[in-house]
mmCIF file of C-alpha atoms in Angstrom:
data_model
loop_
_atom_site.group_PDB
_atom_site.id
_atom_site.type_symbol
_atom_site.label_atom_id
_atom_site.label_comp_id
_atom_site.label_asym_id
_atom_site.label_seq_id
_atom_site.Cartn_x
_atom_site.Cartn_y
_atom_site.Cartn_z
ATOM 1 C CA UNK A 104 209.427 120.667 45.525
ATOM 2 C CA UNK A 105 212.442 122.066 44.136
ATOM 3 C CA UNK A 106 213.307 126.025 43.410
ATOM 4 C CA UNK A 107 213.889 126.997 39.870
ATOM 5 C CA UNK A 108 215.144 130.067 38.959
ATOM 6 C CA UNK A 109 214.668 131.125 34.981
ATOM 7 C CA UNK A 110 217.575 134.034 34.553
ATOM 8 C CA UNK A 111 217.574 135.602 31.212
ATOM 9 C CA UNK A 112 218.351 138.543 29.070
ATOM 10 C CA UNK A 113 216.424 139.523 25.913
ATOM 11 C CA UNK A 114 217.058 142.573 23.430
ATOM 12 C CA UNK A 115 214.214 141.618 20.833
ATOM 13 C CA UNK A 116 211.798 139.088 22.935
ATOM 14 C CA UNK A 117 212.817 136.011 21.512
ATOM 15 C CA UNK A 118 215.110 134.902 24.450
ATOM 16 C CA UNK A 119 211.921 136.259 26.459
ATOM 17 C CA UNK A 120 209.695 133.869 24.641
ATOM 18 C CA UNK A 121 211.827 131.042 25.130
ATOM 19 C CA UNK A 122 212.191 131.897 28.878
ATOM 20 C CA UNK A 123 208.433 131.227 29.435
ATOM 21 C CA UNK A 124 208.654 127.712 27.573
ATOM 22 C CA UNK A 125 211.609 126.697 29.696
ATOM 23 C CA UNK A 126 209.551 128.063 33.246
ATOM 24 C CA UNK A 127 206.612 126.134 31.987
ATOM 25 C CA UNK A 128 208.430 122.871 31.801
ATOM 26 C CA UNK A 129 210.277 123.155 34.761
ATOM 27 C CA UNK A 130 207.222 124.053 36.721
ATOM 28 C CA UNK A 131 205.668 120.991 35.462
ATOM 29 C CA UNK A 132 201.708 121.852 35.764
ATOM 30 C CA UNK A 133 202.879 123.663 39.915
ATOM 31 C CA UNK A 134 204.755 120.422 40.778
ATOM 32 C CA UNK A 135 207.820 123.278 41.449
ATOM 33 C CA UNK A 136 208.303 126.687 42.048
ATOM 34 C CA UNK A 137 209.456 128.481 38.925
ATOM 35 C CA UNK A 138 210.954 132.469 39.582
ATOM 36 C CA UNK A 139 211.352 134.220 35.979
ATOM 37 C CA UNK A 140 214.196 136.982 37.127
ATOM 38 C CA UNK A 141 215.682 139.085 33.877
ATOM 39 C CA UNK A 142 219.054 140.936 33.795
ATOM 40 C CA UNK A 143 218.821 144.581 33.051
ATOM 41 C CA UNK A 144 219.637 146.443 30.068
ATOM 42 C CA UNK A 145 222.645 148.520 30.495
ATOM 43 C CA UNK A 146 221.916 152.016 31.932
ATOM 44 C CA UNK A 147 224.202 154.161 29.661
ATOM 45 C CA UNK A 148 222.414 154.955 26.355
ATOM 46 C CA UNK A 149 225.914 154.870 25.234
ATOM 47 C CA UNK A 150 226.853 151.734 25.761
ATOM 48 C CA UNK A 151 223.960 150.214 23.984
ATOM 49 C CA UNK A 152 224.489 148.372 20.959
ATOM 50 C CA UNK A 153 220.843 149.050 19.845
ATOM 51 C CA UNK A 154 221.156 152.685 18.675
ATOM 52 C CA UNK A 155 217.838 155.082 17.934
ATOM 53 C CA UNK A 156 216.355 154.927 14.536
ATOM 54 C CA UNK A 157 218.651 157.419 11.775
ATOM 55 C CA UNK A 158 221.095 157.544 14.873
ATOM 56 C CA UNK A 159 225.101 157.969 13.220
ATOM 57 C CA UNK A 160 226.828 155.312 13.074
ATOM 58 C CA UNK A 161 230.471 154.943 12.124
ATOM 59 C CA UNK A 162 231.487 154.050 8.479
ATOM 60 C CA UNK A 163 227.266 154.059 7.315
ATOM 61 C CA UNK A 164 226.697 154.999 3.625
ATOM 62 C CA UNK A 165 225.435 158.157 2.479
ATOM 63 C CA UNK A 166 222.448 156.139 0.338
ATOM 64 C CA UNK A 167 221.373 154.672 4.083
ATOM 65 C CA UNK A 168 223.656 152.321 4.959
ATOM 66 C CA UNK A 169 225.515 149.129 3.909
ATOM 67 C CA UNK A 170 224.074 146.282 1.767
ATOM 68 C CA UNK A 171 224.737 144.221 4.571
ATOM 69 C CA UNK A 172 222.993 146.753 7.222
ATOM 70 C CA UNK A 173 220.127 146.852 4.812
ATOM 71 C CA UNK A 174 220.195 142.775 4.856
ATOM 72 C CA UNK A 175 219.617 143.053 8.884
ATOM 73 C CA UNK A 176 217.353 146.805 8.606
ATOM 74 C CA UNK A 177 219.329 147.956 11.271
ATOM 75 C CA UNK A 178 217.198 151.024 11.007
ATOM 76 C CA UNK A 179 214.258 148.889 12.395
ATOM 77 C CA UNK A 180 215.667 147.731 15.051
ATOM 78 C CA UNK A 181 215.583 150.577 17.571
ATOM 79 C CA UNK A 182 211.303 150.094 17.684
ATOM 80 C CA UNK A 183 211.286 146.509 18.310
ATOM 81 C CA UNK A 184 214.263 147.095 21.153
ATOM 82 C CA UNK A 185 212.151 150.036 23.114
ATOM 83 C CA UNK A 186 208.615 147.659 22.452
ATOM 84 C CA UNK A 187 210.231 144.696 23.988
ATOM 85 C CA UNK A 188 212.119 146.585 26.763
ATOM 86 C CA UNK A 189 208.385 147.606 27.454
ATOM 87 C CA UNK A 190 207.473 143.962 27.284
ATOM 88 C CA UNK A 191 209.313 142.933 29.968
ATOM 89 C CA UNK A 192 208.740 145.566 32.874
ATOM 90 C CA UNK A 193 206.650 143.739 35.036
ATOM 91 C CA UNK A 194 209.618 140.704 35.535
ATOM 92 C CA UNK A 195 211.978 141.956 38.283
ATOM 93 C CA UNK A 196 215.332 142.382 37.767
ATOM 94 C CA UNK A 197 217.767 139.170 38.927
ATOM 95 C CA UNK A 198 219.884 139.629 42.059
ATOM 96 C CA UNK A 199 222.740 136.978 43.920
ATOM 97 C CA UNK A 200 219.810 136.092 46.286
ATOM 98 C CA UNK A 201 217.434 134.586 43.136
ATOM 99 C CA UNK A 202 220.651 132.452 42.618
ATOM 100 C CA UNK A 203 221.231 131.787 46.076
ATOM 101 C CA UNK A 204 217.211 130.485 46.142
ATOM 102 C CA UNK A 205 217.366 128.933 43.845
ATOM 103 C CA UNK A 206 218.288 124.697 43.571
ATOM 104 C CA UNK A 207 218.543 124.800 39.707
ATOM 105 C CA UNK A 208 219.117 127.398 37.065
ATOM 106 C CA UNK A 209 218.149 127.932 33.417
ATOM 107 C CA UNK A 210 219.843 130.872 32.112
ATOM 108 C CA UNK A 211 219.162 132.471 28.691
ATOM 109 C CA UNK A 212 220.630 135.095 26.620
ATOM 110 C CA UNK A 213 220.858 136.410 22.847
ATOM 111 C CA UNK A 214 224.380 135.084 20.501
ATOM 112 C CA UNK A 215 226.578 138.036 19.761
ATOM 113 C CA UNK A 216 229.737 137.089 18.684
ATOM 114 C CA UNK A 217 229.690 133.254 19.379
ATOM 115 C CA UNK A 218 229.285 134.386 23.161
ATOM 116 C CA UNK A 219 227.252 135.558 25.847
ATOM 117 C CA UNK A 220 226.781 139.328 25.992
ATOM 118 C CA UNK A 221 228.022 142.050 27.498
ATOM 119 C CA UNK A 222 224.625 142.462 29.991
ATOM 120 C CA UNK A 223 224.995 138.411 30.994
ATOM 121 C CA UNK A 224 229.169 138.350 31.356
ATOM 122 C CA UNK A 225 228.828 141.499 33.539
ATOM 123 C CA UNK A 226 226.111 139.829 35.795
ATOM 124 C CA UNK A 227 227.834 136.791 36.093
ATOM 125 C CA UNK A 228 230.925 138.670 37.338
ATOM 126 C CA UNK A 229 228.819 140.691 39.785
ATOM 127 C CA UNK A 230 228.151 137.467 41.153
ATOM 128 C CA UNK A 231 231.870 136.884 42.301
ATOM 129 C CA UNK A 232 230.368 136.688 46.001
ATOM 130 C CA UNK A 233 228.755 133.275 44.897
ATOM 131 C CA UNK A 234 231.621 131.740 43.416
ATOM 132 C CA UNK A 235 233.658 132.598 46.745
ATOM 133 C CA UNK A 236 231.422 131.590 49.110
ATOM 134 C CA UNK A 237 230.524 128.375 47.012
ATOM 135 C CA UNK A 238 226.575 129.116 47.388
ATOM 136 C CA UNK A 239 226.370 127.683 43.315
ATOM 137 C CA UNK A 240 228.242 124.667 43.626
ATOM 138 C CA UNK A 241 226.339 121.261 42.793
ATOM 139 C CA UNK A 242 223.284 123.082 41.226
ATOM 140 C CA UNK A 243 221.853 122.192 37.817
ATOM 141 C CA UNK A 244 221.703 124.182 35.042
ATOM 142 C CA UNK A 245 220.848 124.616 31.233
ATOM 143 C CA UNK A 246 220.770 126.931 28.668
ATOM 144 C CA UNK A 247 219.031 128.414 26.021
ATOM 145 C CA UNK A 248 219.668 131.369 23.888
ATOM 146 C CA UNK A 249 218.882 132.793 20.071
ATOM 147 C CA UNK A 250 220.649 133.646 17.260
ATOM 148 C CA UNK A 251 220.473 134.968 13.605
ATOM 149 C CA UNK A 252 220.555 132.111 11.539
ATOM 150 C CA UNK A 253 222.064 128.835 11.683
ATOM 151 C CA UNK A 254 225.176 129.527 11.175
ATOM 152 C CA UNK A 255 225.990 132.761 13.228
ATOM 153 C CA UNK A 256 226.919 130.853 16.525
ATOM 154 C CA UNK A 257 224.083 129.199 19.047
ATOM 155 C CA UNK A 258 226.063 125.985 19.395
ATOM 156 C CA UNK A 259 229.290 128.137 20.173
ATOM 157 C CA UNK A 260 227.501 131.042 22.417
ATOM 158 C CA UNK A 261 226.282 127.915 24.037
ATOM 159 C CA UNK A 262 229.377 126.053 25.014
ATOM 160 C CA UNK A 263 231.379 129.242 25.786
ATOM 161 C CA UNK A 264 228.810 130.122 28.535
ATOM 162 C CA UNK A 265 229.371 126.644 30.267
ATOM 163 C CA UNK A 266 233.373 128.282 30.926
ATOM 164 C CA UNK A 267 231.848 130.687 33.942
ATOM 165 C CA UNK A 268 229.336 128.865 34.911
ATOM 166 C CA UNK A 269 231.844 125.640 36.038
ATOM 167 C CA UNK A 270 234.186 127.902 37.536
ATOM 168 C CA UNK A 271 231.296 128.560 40.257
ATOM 169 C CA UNK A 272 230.878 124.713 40.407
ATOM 170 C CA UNK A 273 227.620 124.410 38.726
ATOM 171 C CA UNK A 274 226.780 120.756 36.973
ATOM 172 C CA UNK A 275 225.173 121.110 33.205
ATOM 173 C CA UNK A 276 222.471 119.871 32.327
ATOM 174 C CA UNK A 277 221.676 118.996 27.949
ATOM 175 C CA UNK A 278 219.370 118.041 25.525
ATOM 176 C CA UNK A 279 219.782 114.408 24.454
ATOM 177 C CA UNK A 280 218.722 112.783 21.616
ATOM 178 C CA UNK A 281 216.852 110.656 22.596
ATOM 179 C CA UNK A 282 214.218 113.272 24.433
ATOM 180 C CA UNK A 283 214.231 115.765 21.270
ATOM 181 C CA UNK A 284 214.013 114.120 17.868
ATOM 182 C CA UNK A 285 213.042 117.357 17.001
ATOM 183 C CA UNK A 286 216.357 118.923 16.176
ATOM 184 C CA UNK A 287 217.488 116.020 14.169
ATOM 185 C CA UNK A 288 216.812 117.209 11.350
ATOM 186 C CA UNK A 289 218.020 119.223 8.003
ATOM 187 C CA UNK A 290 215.284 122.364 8.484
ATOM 188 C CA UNK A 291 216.870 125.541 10.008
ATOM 189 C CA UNK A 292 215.525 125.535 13.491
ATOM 190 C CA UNK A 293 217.579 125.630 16.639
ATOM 191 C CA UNK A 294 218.438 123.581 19.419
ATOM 192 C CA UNK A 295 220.962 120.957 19.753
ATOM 193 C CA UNK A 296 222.976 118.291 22.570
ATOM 194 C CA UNK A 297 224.231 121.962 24.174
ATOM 195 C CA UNK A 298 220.409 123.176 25.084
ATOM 196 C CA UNK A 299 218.135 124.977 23.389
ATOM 197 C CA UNK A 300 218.074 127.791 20.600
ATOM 198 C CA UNK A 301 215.874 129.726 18.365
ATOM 199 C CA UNK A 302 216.649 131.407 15.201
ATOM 200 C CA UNK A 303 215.319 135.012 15.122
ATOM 201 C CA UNK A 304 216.358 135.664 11.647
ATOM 202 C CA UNK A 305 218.974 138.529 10.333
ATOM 203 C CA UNK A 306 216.417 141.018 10.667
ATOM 204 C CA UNK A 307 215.243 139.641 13.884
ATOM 205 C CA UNK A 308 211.409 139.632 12.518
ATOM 206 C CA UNK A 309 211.096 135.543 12.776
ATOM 207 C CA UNK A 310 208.965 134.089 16.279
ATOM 208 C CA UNK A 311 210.284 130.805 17.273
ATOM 209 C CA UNK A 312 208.967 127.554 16.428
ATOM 210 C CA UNK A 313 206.855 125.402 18.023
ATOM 211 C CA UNK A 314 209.451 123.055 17.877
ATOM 212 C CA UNK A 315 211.967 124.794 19.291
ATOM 213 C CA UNK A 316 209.408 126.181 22.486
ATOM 214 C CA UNK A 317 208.944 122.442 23.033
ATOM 215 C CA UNK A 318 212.108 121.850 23.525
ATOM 216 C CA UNK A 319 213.227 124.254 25.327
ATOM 217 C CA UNK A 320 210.070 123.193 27.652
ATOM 218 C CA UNK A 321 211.528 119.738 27.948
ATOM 219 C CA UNK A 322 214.983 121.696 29.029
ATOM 220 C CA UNK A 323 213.286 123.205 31.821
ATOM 221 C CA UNK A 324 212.007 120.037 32.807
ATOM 222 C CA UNK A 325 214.742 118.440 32.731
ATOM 223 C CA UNK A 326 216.632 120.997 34.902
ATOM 224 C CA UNK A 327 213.870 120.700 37.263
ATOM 225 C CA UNK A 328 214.153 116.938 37.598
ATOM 226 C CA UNK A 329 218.108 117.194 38.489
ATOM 227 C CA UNK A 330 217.309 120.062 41.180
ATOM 228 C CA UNK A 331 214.590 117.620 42.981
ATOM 229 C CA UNK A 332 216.251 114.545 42.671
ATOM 230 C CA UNK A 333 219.717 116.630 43.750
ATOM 231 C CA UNK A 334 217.386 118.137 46.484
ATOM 232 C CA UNK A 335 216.492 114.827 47.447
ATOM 233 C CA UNK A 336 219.310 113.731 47.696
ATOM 234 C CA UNK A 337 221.180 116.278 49.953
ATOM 235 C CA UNK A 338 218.186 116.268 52.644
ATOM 236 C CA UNK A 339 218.454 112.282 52.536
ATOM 237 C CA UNK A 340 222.154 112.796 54.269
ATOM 238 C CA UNK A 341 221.442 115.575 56.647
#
């Protein structure tokens, strides 16, 4: 039996939902242990992006805001923020020792920017310890995060996070082809070769698909089959 560790960050609870597809794949019906760990919001209101509804903001229009901030009703995102924070109280908060426990990782996180956020970069380099003392080296892991649309960056967030995570010697761990027919395919739904994704909309008001829970299920399986086989493995030649 293999430890899997699920490690996420979620602003709007799509992230979250696709956290408890990927621990119910990798747990495949108890055959592992699965520990769903999230990283913390930031503690200074300040340095929030997610302000409070009618909150200033620089360079907003006095008829309520941009046509593009109206596109993404900024102005609604505050409640869903503060209802999904709520959401998630009951998962504990990740630490090094979740990492150190565990013998394969799936780690998930919103797009901003074509990158990982601020909350994720910041844990990851609070876990310096771990890349000095090696404890990460040789373990599996995947990925899975959300985005906007199609084409505001899951592929790229995606591939940038796999920079960190080889400097603490971690292998990576995809979604072929030939396991999710799924994404090939011309309708706007996430997930490709890189892991998997789901498309939360501009406004962030869309739930992800069924296809793209599946998938992201089948990630966390696949992660789960590396760590056991890896575990294997390494107690074979002790």
């Amino acid at each position: 039996m293999a430890n899997l560790l699920v490690l996420y960050y979620s602003a709007f609870g799509h992230v979250f939902q696709m956290a408890q597809a990927v621990a119910d794949g990798a747990s495949q019906s108890g055959a592992h242990e699965v520990r769903m760990v999230r990283i913390p919001e930031l503690l200074a209101a300040g340095n929030r992006v997610v302000k409070p509804d009618g909150a200033p903001t620089e360079n907003r229009e006095a008829d309520g805001g941009t046509a593009l901030s109206k596109q993404f009703r900024l102005t609604d995102r505050y409640t869903k923020y503060e209802a999904t924070l709520a959401l998630q109280q009951e998962i504990p908060i990740a630490t090094n020792d979740d990492l150190r426990w565990a013998d394969g990782v799936l780690l998930g996180f919103p797009t901003y920017y074509g990158t990982m956020p601020a909350q994720v970069k910041l844990f990851l380099e609070m876990a310096g310890d771990l890349c000095i003392e090696g404890a990460l080296e040789g373990k599996p892991v995947g990925l899975f995060n959300s985005t906007a649309s199609i084409h505001t960056g899951h592929e790229a967030s995606l591939l940038t996070a796999m920079v960190p995570l080889f400097h603490f010697g971690m292998i990576f761990v995809g979604l072929p082809y030939s396991e999710n027919p799924e994404y090939l395919t011309a309708d706007a739904i996430g997930c490709s070769p890189y892991g998997a994704s789901t498309l939360a909309g501009p406004d962030s008001s869309l739930s992800p698909d069924p296809r793209e829970l599946l998938m992201a299920a089948r990630l966390g399986e696949r992660v789960a089959d590396v760590a056991e086989a890896l575990r294997q493995f390494h107690s074979g030649k002790k």
